[in-house]
Amino acid sequence: MKKSKGTILAAAISAIALGVAGAVSAAAGPDPVKARNDAMEDVGRAFKKIAAIAKKQAKFDAAVVKTNSEIVAAKLTACLTLFPPGSETGSVKSLAKPECFSDAAGLAAGLKASAAAAEGLSKVTDEAAFLPAFKAAGDSCKGCHDKYRVPKK
Amino acid sequence: MSIGKAAAATGGLLLAAGVVAAWILSAPSPGVTAVPEGKADLANGETLYHAGSCLACHRPADGAAMTEPALPSGGAPFKTPVGTFFPQNLTPDPETGIGRWSAADFVNAMTRGLSPAGTHYFPAFPYTSYRFVRTEDLLDLRGYLRSLPPVRSAARKADVPLLGIARRGVGLWKRLALREGGFRPDPARGPAWNRGAYLVNGPGHCAECHTPRNLLMVMQPARGFAGAKHPAGEGQVPSLRGLVARGKYKDVADLALALQNGETFGYEHLSSGGMAAIQTNLGLLPESDAGAIAEYLASLQ
């Protein structure tokens, strides 16, 4: 009787300890949801700097196009590992649709295609070639978001 | 005992009366029988076709045989809280499309939600908005659809529980949700604002997703465009009120650019929940119409 009480107590303590350790590791370890949200925010910020040229709100500047499309390509490539199975939810709100996990191959292909389009855009040096390359990259973003992302408020 | 019997009998009678009343009230109203027809303005019809993003819902299912993704031969699943619908073939195929529909059939479908056979359409087909479209515009739209190459593609039956009863029940819903009256321009506003109001509330049917509905799924006009639950369960459809005032867009010109180019130009709110397909269609509108829509939307507070 006494022993069993002690066992229960020990089990409870270890359970609490495990729980705490689990919570600590979750907080300290990388949360793929937050990581991919941050990466996509970076993509959005960089892309908007290029979009300003297309909207004629800024002058064409090959250096701005190159720097920012390289950021877009790198961040999209980083996203390839940020949709692991089981990461439907995390410490922050996820906009990932279930299709991100049920069709992981399709998502990966989309990310790669968008990164490639951004790389193509980064190589543009003259204004005439800019708009077609920019539209190709933008269309690539658009194609995936409708399929894999829930609406943003 | 006899009281119980009497109560049962009364209850039975009430129930029967209720069923009879529902049957009468849900009957499809007779639509128009004849529409004066002129020569259709195909360019105007095409504008309305894009303004309504008809293809976004009436597209063929992915990879369906013998179809062309750019033609509205129907069949792609359309999910709603009621069930899944497979929209009608809009090409002029006589057997499976609208080839044999008279002008009156087309007008009754668009403005009253009545099929050529006289049954109710579910409001997944947004006649609640299309009833604001002018008859001459409807006829131009019909003319444009009839100018498309016919595609043979029979519509699949909707996947809705108790389909027959539910379809008849739409008649009761229409009594609540379908009020009379076409589009009335606001004389205090300019022509561009009024054009935008017409395109948004009529063919564009923006309210269908952006205006919240009550428990009976009737749109609440007092909360027009205030944002709503996504019909297929993809989170929240954003509010269209104060788009400029809230800083979502710099000004009317910025909003017009967004409607024309969407996410392609980095406007990140225009490519989720099905909006990408709608924006793609809006991008095919004449520039003046995109500007008119933007002017009207920016005025919503």
PDB file of C-alpha atoms in Angstrom, chain A residues 41 44 47-48 51-52 54-55 57 97 99 131 134-139 141-147 149-153, chain B residues 79 230 234-238 248 250 254 257 261-277 279-280:
ATOM      1  CA  GLU A  41       6.901  37.302 -44.492  1.00  0.00           C
ATOM      2  CA  GLY A  44       6.557  39.114 -49.145  1.00  0.00           C
ATOM      3  CA  PHE A  47       8.846  40.791 -53.398  1.00  0.00           C
ATOM      4  CA  LYS A  48       7.016  44.033 -52.637  1.00  0.00           C
ATOM      5  CA  ALA A  51       6.614  44.913 -57.233  1.00  0.00           C
ATOM      6  CA  ALA A  52       6.932  48.664 -56.637  1.00  0.00           C
ATOM      7  CA  ALA A  54       6.102  46.921 -61.792  1.00  0.00           C
ATOM      8  CA  LYS A  55       3.476  49.245 -60.293  1.00  0.00           C
ATOM      9  CA  GLN A  57       5.880  53.429 -57.920  1.00  0.00           C
ATOM     10  CA  LYS A  97      -4.198  24.184 -45.797  1.00  0.00           C
ATOM     11  CA  GLU A  99      -3.202  20.061 -48.838  1.00  0.00           C
ATOM     12  CA  LEU A 131       8.047  42.767 -66.564  1.00  0.00           C
ATOM     13  CA  PHE A 134       8.418  39.566 -62.813  1.00  0.00           C
ATOM     14  CA  LYS A 135       4.997  38.336 -63.926  1.00  0.00           C
ATOM     15  CA  ALA A 136       6.287  34.775 -64.228  1.00  0.00           C
ATOM     16  CA  ALA A 137       7.505  34.917 -60.623  1.00  0.00           C
ATOM     17  CA  GLY A 138       4.300  36.566 -59.383  1.00  0.00           C
ATOM     18  CA  ASP A 139       2.056  34.079 -61.187  1.00  0.00           C
ATOM     19  CA  CYS A 141       3.348  32.673 -56.060  1.00  0.00           C
ATOM     20  CA  LYS A 142      -0.315  33.112 -56.892  1.00  0.00           C
ATOM     21  CA  GLY A 143      -0.727  29.597 -58.259  1.00  0.00           C
ATOM     22  CA  CYS A 144       0.388  27.981 -55.014  1.00  0.00           C
ATOM     23  CA  HIS A 145      -1.315  30.264 -52.523  1.00  0.00           C
ATOM     24  CA  ASP A 146      -4.777  29.511 -53.779  1.00  0.00           C
ATOM     25  CA  LYS A 147      -4.164  25.789 -53.474  1.00  0.00           C
ATOM     26  CA  ARG A 149      -2.980  28.706 -48.122  1.00  0.00           C
ATOM     27  CA  VAL A 150      -6.188  29.702 -46.319  1.00  0.00           C
ATOM     28  CA  PRO A 151      -7.333  33.306 -46.807  1.00  0.00           C
ATOM     29  CA  LYS A 152      -5.392  36.037 -45.012  1.00  0.00           C
ATOM     30  CA  LYS A 153      -7.554  38.509 -43.127  1.00  0.00           C
TER      31      LYS A 153
ATOM     32  CA  LYS B  79     -18.138  22.784 -51.994  1.00  0.00           C
ATOM     33  CA  HIS B 230     -15.542  30.945 -46.011  1.00  0.00           C
ATOM     34  CA  GLU B 234     -11.224  27.856 -45.532  1.00  0.00           C
ATOM     35  CA  GLY B 235     -11.142  30.291 -42.632  1.00  0.00           C
ATOM     36  CA  GLN B 236     -12.526  33.794 -42.945  1.00  0.00           C
ATOM     37  CA  VAL B 237     -13.418  35.765 -46.067  1.00  0.00           C
ATOM     38  CA  PRO B 238     -12.069  39.292 -45.471  1.00  0.00           C
ATOM     39  CA  LYS B 248      -4.968  47.758 -46.992  1.00  0.00           C
ATOM     40  CA  LYS B 250      -2.940  53.183 -50.686  1.00  0.00           C
ATOM     41  CA  ASP B 254      -3.685  51.008 -55.945  1.00  0.00           C
ATOM     42  CA  LEU B 257      -3.996  47.697 -59.816  1.00  0.00           C
ATOM     43  CA  ASN B 261      -2.900  42.022 -61.255  1.00  0.00           C
ATOM     44  CA  GLY B 262      -3.487  40.379 -57.879  1.00  0.00           C
ATOM     45  CA  GLU B 263      -0.708  38.417 -56.308  1.00  0.00           C
ATOM     46  CA  THR B 264       1.248  38.582 -59.535  1.00  0.00           C
ATOM     47  CA  PHE B 265       2.053  42.147 -58.461  1.00  0.00           C
ATOM     48  CA  GLY B 266       2.543  41.150 -54.837  1.00  0.00           C
ATOM     49  CA  TYR B 267      -0.988  41.978 -53.606  1.00  0.00           C
ATOM     50  CA  GLU B 268      -0.999  39.127 -51.135  1.00  0.00           C
ATOM     51  CA  HIS B 269      -4.660  39.205 -50.107  1.00  0.00           C
ATOM     52  CA  LEU B 270      -5.961  38.225 -53.512  1.00  0.00           C
ATOM     53  CA  SER B 271      -4.932  34.633 -53.944  1.00  0.00           C
ATOM     54  CA  SER B 272      -6.496  32.491 -51.237  1.00  0.00           C
ATOM     55  CA  GLY B 273      -9.843  30.807 -50.799  1.00  0.00           C
ATOM     56  CA  GLY B 274     -10.621  30.818 -54.508  1.00  0.00           C
ATOM     57  CA  MET B 275      -9.977  34.545 -54.941  1.00  0.00           C
ATOM     58  CA  ALA B 276      -7.038  33.887 -57.289  1.00  0.00           C
ATOM     59  CA  ALA B 277      -9.370  32.507 -59.965  1.00  0.00           C
ATOM     60  CA  GLN B 279      -8.984  37.979 -59.659  1.00  0.00           C
ATOM     61  CA  THR B 280      -7.668  36.322 -62.832  1.00  0.00           C
TER      62      THR B 280
END
